[in-house]
Amino acid sequence: MGQWNQARAGSKRTVIWGCDGVGAIVAARLTKHGHYVHILDSRAEAFQQLPAAALEQGNIVPILGDGDIQQDLLRASIRDSDVFIALDSDDSRNALAAQVAKHVYQVPTVICRIDDLTMQQMYSELGIVATSATTLLTENVVDVANA
Amino acid sequence: MHVVIVGADRIGSSLARWLVSSGHEVAVVDKNQSKCSALDDALGSVSITGDATDAAVLAQAGASRADVLIATTNRDEVNLVACQLGRHRFGVSRSISVLNSHENADLFGLLGVDVTVDVTELLLGRIQEGLTSHGVVHLMPMSDRDRRSLVSIKIPTERGNSPGRALKDIATPDESIISLVISRDGNAAIPNEDTLIQPGDEVVAVTTAQAEAELRDLLINGFEE
């Protein structure tokens, strides 16, 4: 467990932390774009939401653990990954995990869910792609209303 | 000095007591209402009940005029975010944080936390000190890259009649620098090659982890017959 599937060269290798609704859907969608996904969650039952076909083919590998624990990130092969996505429900834990991925393991693309708007803005300024449902919904609504 | 302390557990509240008694202005942030009340009863109104990762709460604690922010909670993510908000949102020039998980030490340094206090390492150091009478006591880590530390080595007094040996006669490892010799009567001196190392002395040195045991053996075993 934890080694990247070597079947296709050139595919992106993505580590996701958080396999609740959003995490599972993001994982499934990314595999359709050719990503290999290692998905971390500390609750085994969360993995039930993952698509069975992608699991069977090894395109999504579930790994029991937390994204803010470096041992667990290493088990998910964070060292050789192209993308890290932190989708836990706790802003601070996401911020810690994202900064570990970016600064300790030099993952090129780091995306992180941060609901608190002040924190979200600060981490965006610090080079992390920080986003939340509120931000996306606001943008969407304003875009449509203003069209 | 105005100090914002995050966390009203043992470390945070003891720190607040000490700072107040030294004449500093203190604001302590904790989520727990009863811990805040206990602190207010002891020190006057110093507490703010709330989440220190919320900028509005830090603002209420006077972060914008704080000289130092000290994060003492048992959660590294809270300590890190509070330090970062202090620095990037309120311009606090100095941040100090308790570190709960040793694996986060590098990250805290990289992200500009000025001082990290690794509680587990400190405790281990003290316990090791208590366990070994002839051992090496770690005083302070010096640099993360080559893992140098400031250490103290106590020369046992069992060989009380030994006349001592000059430093130039002890082939200390290249990776070690003897920085200070504290004699058994308490006088501290910066050593030169003629400095005598005698039983009961305390030798303070900068050394790598690899050279540490060799240094200890050379300093201590030289006195054994």
Coordinates of C-alpha atoms in Angstrom, one line a residue:
Chain A
M1 CA 0.0 0.0 0.0
G2 CA 1.1 3.5 -0.6
Q3 CA 3.2 3.0 -3.8
W4 CA 2.0 4.8 -6.9
N5 CA 0.4 2.7 -9.6
Q6 CA 3.0 2.7 -12.4
A7 CA 0.7 1.6 -15.3
R8 CA 0.4 4.9 -17.2
A9 CA 3.3 7.3 -17.4
G10 CA 2.3 11.0 -17.4
S11 CA -0.7 10.6 -15.2
K12 CA -1.0 13.0 -12.2
R13 CA -0.5 11.5 -8.8
T14 CA -2.9 13.1 -6.3
V15 CA -3.2 12.7 -2.5
I16 CA -6.5 13.7 -1.0
W17 CA -7.2 14.0 2.7
G18 CA -10.8 13.6 3.7
C19 CA -13.2 11.1 2.1
D20 CA -16.5 12.5 3.1
G21 CA -18.9 13.5 0.3
V22 CA -16.7 16.0 -1.4
G23 CA -13.5 14.1 -1.1
A24 CA -15.0 10.9 -2.6
I25 CA -16.5 12.9 -5.5
V26 CA -13.3 14.8 -6.2
A27 CA -11.4 11.5 -6.2
A28 CA -13.8 9.9 -8.6
R29 CA -13.8 12.9 -10.9
L30 CA -10.0 13.1 -11.0
T31 CA -9.6 9.5 -12.0
K32 CA -11.8 10.2 -15.0
H33 CA -9.2 12.9 -15.9
G34 CA -6.5 10.2 -15.6
H35 CA -5.2 10.9 -12.1
Y36 CA -4.1 8.2 -9.7
V37 CA -5.5 9.0 -6.3
H38 CA -4.4 8.1 -2.8
I39 CA -7.1 9.1 -0.4
L40 CA -6.6 9.4 3.3
D41 CA -9.3 9.2 6.0
S42 CA -9.2 8.1 9.6
R43 CA -12.6 6.6 9.4
A44 CA -12.7 3.3 7.4
E45 CA -16.4 3.6 6.7
A46 CA -15.8 6.8 4.8
F47 CA -14.2 4.8 2.0
Q48 CA -17.6 3.1 1.3
Q49 CA -18.5 6.1 -0.8
L50 CA -15.6 5.5 -3.3
P51 CA -16.6 4.0 -6.7
A52 CA -16.0 0.2 -6.7
A53 CA -14.6 0.1 -10.3
A54 CA -11.8 2.7 -9.6
L55 CA -10.9 0.8 -6.4
E56 CA -10.7 -2.5 -8.3
Q57 CA -8.5 -1.0 -11.0
G58 CA -6.2 0.5 -8.4
N59 CA -6.9 4.1 -9.7
I60 CA -8.0 5.0 -6.2
V61 CA -6.2 3.6 -3.2
P62 CA -7.8 4.2 0.2
I63 CA -5.3 4.7 3.1
L64 CA -6.4 4.8 6.7
G65 CA -4.8 7.9 8.3
D66 CA -4.7 11.7 8.7
G67 CA -3.3 14.3 6.4
D68 CA -1.8 16.3 9.2
I69 CA 0.3 13.4 10.4
Q70 CA 3.5 13.2 8.4
Q71 CA 3.9 9.4 8.9
D72 CA 0.5 9.0 7.3
L73 CA 1.3 11.4 4.4
L74 CA 4.5 9.4 3.8
R75 CA 2.4 6.2 3.7
A76 CA 0.3 7.9 1.0
S77 CA 3.5 8.5 -1.0
I78 CA 3.3 12.3 -0.6
R79 CA 7.0 12.6 -1.7
D80 CA 6.3 11.6 -5.3
S81 CA 2.9 13.3 -5.7
D82 CA 1.9 16.1 -8.0
V83 CA -1.2 17.4 -6.2
F84 CA -2.2 17.5 -2.5
I85 CA -5.8 18.3 -1.5
A86 CA -6.8 18.8 2.1
L87 CA -10.6 18.5 2.6
D88 CA -11.0 17.8 6.3
S89 CA -13.7 19.8 8.1
D90 CA -11.2 21.5 10.4
D91 CA -9.7 24.7 8.9
S92 CA -6.6 24.7 11.1
R93 CA -5.7 21.0 10.4
N94 CA -6.1 21.6 6.7
A95 CA -3.8 24.6 6.9
L96 CA -1.2 22.6 8.7
A97 CA -1.4 19.6 6.3
A98 CA -1.3 21.9 3.3
Q99 CA 1.8 23.7 4.5
V100 CA 3.5 20.4 5.3
A101 CA 2.8 19.2 1.7
K102 CA 4.0 22.5 0.2
H103 CA 7.0 23.3 2.3
V104 CA 8.3 20.0 3.7
Y105 CA 7.5 17.7 0.7
Q106 CA 7.5 20.4 -2.1
V107 CA 4.2 19.1 -3.7
P108 CA 3.8 21.4 -6.7
T109 CA 0.0 22.0 -6.4
V110 CA -1.6 22.3 -3.0
I111 CA -5.3 22.9 -2.5
C112 CA -7.0 23.3 0.8
R113 CA -10.5 23.8 2.2
I114 CA -10.6 26.8 4.6
D115 CA -14.1 28.0 5.6
D116 CA -12.9 31.0 7.7
L117 CA -12.6 33.9 5.2
T118 CA -9.7 35.7 7.0
M119 CA -7.7 32.5 7.1
Q120 CA -8.6 31.7 3.6
Q121 CA -7.3 35.0 2.3
M122 CA -4.1 34.8 4.4
Y123 CA -3.2 31.3 3.1
S124 CA -4.1 32.4 -0.5
E125 CA -1.5 35.2 -0.1
L126 CA 0.9 32.6 1.3
G127 CA 0.8 30.6 -1.9
I128 CA -1.8 27.9 -1.0
V129 CA -4.9 27.5 -3.1
A130 CA -7.5 28.0 -0.3
T131 CA -11.2 27.7 -1.0
S132 CA -14.6 26.9 0.6
A133 CA -18.2 26.1 -0.3
T134 CA -19.1 29.7 0.8
T135 CA -16.6 31.3 -1.5
L136 CA -17.5 29.1 -4.5
L137 CA -21.2 29.6 -3.9
T138 CA -20.8 33.3 -3.6
E139 CA -18.8 33.6 -6.8
N140 CA -21.3 31.4 -8.6
V141 CA -24.3 33.4 -7.5
V142 CA -22.7 36.7 -8.2
D143 CA -21.6 35.6 -11.7
V144 CA -25.0 34.3 -12.6
A145 CA -26.9 37.3 -11.1
N146 CA -24.5 39.7 -12.8
A147 CA -24.6 38.0 -16.2
Chain B
M1 CA 5.2 44.5 26.9
H2 CA 1.8 43.3 25.7
V3 CA 1.8 39.5 25.3
V4 CA -1.0 37.4 23.8
I5 CA -1.1 33.9 25.1
V6 CA -3.0 31.2 23.3
G7 CA -4.2 28.4 25.6
A8 CA -5.1 28.6 29.3
D9 CA -3.9 25.1 30.3
R10 CA -1.0 24.6 32.7
I11 CA 1.7 26.1 30.4
G12 CA -0.4 29.1 29.3
S13 CA -1.8 30.0 32.8
S14 CA 1.6 29.6 34.5
L15 CA 3.1 31.8 31.8
A16 CA 0.4 34.4 32.3
R17 CA 1.0 34.5 36.1
W18 CA 4.7 34.9 35.6
L19 CA 4.4 37.7 33.0
V20 CA 1.8 39.6 35.1
S21 CA 4.0 39.4 38.2
S22 CA 6.9 40.7 36.0
G23 CA 4.8 43.8 35.2
H24 CA 3.7 42.9 31.7
E25 CA 0.3 43.2 30.1
V26 CA -1.3 39.9 29.2
A27 CA -4.3 38.6 27.3
V28 CA -5.0 34.9 27.4
V29 CA -7.2 33.3 24.7
D30 CA -9.0 30.0 25.4
K31 CA -12.1 28.3 24.2
N32 CA -12.9 27.0 27.6
Q33 CA -15.1 29.4 29.7
S34 CA -14.3 27.9 33.1
K35 CA -10.5 28.0 32.5
C36 CA -10.8 31.6 31.5
S37 CA -12.9 32.4 34.6
A38 CA -10.3 30.7 36.8
L39 CA -7.6 32.8 35.3
D40 CA -9.6 36.0 35.7
D41 CA -10.2 35.2 39.4
A42 CA -6.5 34.9 39.9
L43 CA -5.1 37.7 37.7
G44 CA -7.9 40.2 37.1
S45 CA -9.6 40.3 33.7
V46 CA -6.9 38.9 31.4
S47 CA -8.9 36.3 29.5
I48 CA -10.8 36.2 26.2
T49 CA -13.1 33.2 25.7
G50 CA -12.9 32.1 22.1
D51 CA -11.0 30.4 19.3
A52 CA -7.5 31.7 18.7
T53 CA -7.7 30.7 15.0
D54 CA -10.4 33.3 14.6
A55 CA -8.9 36.7 13.7
A56 CA -11.8 38.6 15.5
V57 CA -10.9 36.9 18.8
L58 CA -7.2 37.7 18.4
A59 CA -8.2 41.3 17.6
Q60 CA -10.1 41.4 20.9
A61 CA -7.0 40.1 22.7
G62 CA -5.1 43.2 21.4
A63 CA -3.0 41.3 18.9
S64 CA -2.5 44.4 16.8
R65 CA -0.5 46.0 19.6
A66 CA 1.1 42.8 20.9
D67 CA 4.9 42.5 21.1
V68 CA 4.8 38.7 21.3
L69 CA 2.3 36.0 20.7
I70 CA 2.9 32.7 22.6
A71 CA 0.9 29.7 21.5
T72 CA 0.7 27.0 24.2
T73 CA -2.2 24.7 23.3
N74 CA -1.8 20.9 22.9
R75 CA -2.8 21.1 19.2
D76 CA 0.0 22.1 16.8
E77 CA -2.4 23.2 14.1
V78 CA -4.0 25.7 16.4
N79 CA -0.6 27.0 17.6
L80 CA 0.6 27.3 14.0
V81 CA -2.5 29.2 12.7
A82 CA -2.5 31.5 15.7
C83 CA 1.2 32.4 15.1
Q84 CA 0.6 32.9 11.4
L85 CA -2.5 35.1 12.0
G86 CA -0.5 37.1 14.5
R87 CA 2.3 37.7 12.1
H88 CA 0.5 38.2 8.8
R89 CA -2.7 39.8 10.0
F90 CA -1.7 41.8 13.0
G91 CA 2.0 42.4 12.4
V92 CA 3.2 40.7 15.7
S93 CA 6.9 40.7 15.3
R94 CA 7.7 37.7 17.5
S95 CA 6.0 34.4 17.9
I96 CA 6.8 31.5 20.2
S97 CA 5.0 28.2 20.1
V98 CA 4.8 25.0 22.0
L99 CA 5.4 22.0 19.7
N100 CA 3.4 18.9 20.4
S101 CA 4.6 16.7 17.6
H102 CA 8.3 16.6 17.0
E103 CA 7.8 15.9 13.2
N104 CA 6.4 19.5 12.8
A105 CA 9.6 21.2 14.1
D106 CA 11.0 21.9 10.7
L107 CA 7.7 23.3 9.4
F108 CA 7.3 25.7 12.3
G109 CA 10.8 27.1 11.6
L110 CA 10.2 27.3 7.9
L111 CA 7.0 29.3 8.4
G112 CA 8.6 31.9 10.6
V113 CA 7.7 30.9 14.1
D114 CA 10.7 32.4 16.0
V115 CA 11.0 29.9 18.8
T116 CA 9.5 26.5 19.2
V117 CA 9.5 24.7 22.5
D118 CA 9.4 20.9 22.1
V119 CA 7.8 19.8 25.3
T120 CA 8.4 16.1 24.8
E121 CA 12.1 16.6 24.0
L122 CA 12.5 18.8 27.0
L123 CA 10.9 16.2 29.2
L124 CA 13.0 13.4 27.7
G125 CA 16.1 15.4 28.3
R126 CA 15.3 16.0 31.9
I127 CA 14.3 12.3 32.4
Q128 CA 17.6 11.2 30.8
E129 CA 19.4 13.6 33.0
G130 CA 17.8 11.9 36.0
L131 CA 18.5 8.4 34.8
T132 CA 22.2 8.7 34.0
S133 CA 24.6 10.2 36.4
H134 CA 27.5 10.1 33.8
G135 CA 25.5 11.0 30.8
V136 CA 25.2 13.8 28.3
V137 CA 22.5 16.3 29.1
H138 CA 21.0 18.1 26.1
L139 CA 20.8 21.8 26.8
M140 CA 19.6 23.1 23.5
P141 CA 19.4 22.0 19.8
M142 CA 21.7 24.3 17.7
S143 CA 20.8 23.6 14.1
D144 CA 18.5 21.2 12.3
R145 CA 20.7 20.6 9.4
D146 CA 23.6 18.6 11.0
R147 CA 21.8 18.1 14.3
R148 CA 24.3 19.8 16.5
S149 CA 23.3 20.4 20.1
L150 CA 24.6 22.3 23.1
V151 CA 25.3 19.5 25.6
S152 CA 26.6 19.3 29.2
I153 CA 28.8 16.5 30.4
K154 CA 29.4 16.0 34.1
I155 CA 32.8 14.5 35.0
P156 CA 32.0 12.0 37.8
T157 CA 33.5 12.8 41.2
E158 CA 34.2 9.1 42.1
R159 CA 37.8 9.7 41.0
G160 CA 38.2 12.6 43.3
N161 CA 41.9 12.2 43.7
S162 CA 42.7 12.4 40.0
P163 CA 44.8 15.5 39.2
G164 CA 42.9 16.2 36.0
R165 CA 44.0 16.3 32.4
A166 CA 44.7 19.2 30.1
L167 CA 42.4 19.7 27.2
K168 CA 45.2 19.4 24.7
D169 CA 45.8 15.8 25.9
I170 CA 42.3 14.8 25.2
A171 CA 41.7 14.0 21.5
T172 CA 38.2 15.3 21.2
P173 CA 36.3 14.6 18.0
D174 CA 36.5 17.2 15.2
E175 CA 32.7 17.6 15.3
S176 CA 32.8 18.8 18.9
I177 CA 33.7 22.2 20.3
I178 CA 34.3 22.5 24.0
S179 CA 32.7 25.8 24.8
L180 CA 32.8 26.2 28.6
V181 CA 34.2 24.4 31.6
I182 CA 32.4 24.9 34.9
S183 CA 34.5 23.8 37.8
R184 CA 33.1 22.0 40.8
D185 CA 33.3 25.2 42.9
G186 CA 31.1 26.9 40.3
N187 CA 33.6 29.0 38.4
A188 CA 32.9 29.1 34.6
A189 CA 35.8 29.6 32.2
I190 CA 36.2 29.6 28.4
P191 CA 38.7 26.8 28.0
N192 CA 42.1 26.9 26.3
E193 CA 44.4 24.0 25.5
D194 CA 45.9 24.2 29.0
T195 CA 42.6 24.1 30.8
L196 CA 42.5 21.2 33.2
I197 CA 39.4 18.9 33.2
Q198 CA 38.9 17.6 36.7
P199 CA 36.5 15.3 38.5
G200 CA 33.3 17.2 39.4
D201 CA 33.7 19.6 36.4
E202 CA 30.9 20.2 34.0
V203 CA 31.9 20.5 30.4
V204 CA 29.6 22.4 28.0
A205 CA 30.2 21.6 24.4
V206 CA 28.6 21.9 20.9
T207 CA 28.6 18.5 19.3
T208 CA 26.9 16.4 16.6
A209 CA 24.7 13.5 17.5
Q210 CA 27.3 11.1 16.1
A211 CA 30.2 12.5 18.0
E212 CA 28.4 12.8 21.3
A213 CA 29.0 9.4 22.8
E214 CA 32.7 9.5 21.7
L215 CA 33.1 12.9 23.4
R216 CA 31.5 11.7 26.6
D217 CA 33.7 8.5 26.7
L218 CA 36.9 10.5 26.0
L219 CA 36.1 13.0 28.8
I220 CA 34.9 10.6 31.4
N221 CA 36.8 7.3 30.7
G222 CA 40.1 9.1 30.9
F223 CA 39.7 9.2 34.6
E224 CA 39.2 5.5 35.0
E225 CA 42.1 3.3 35.9

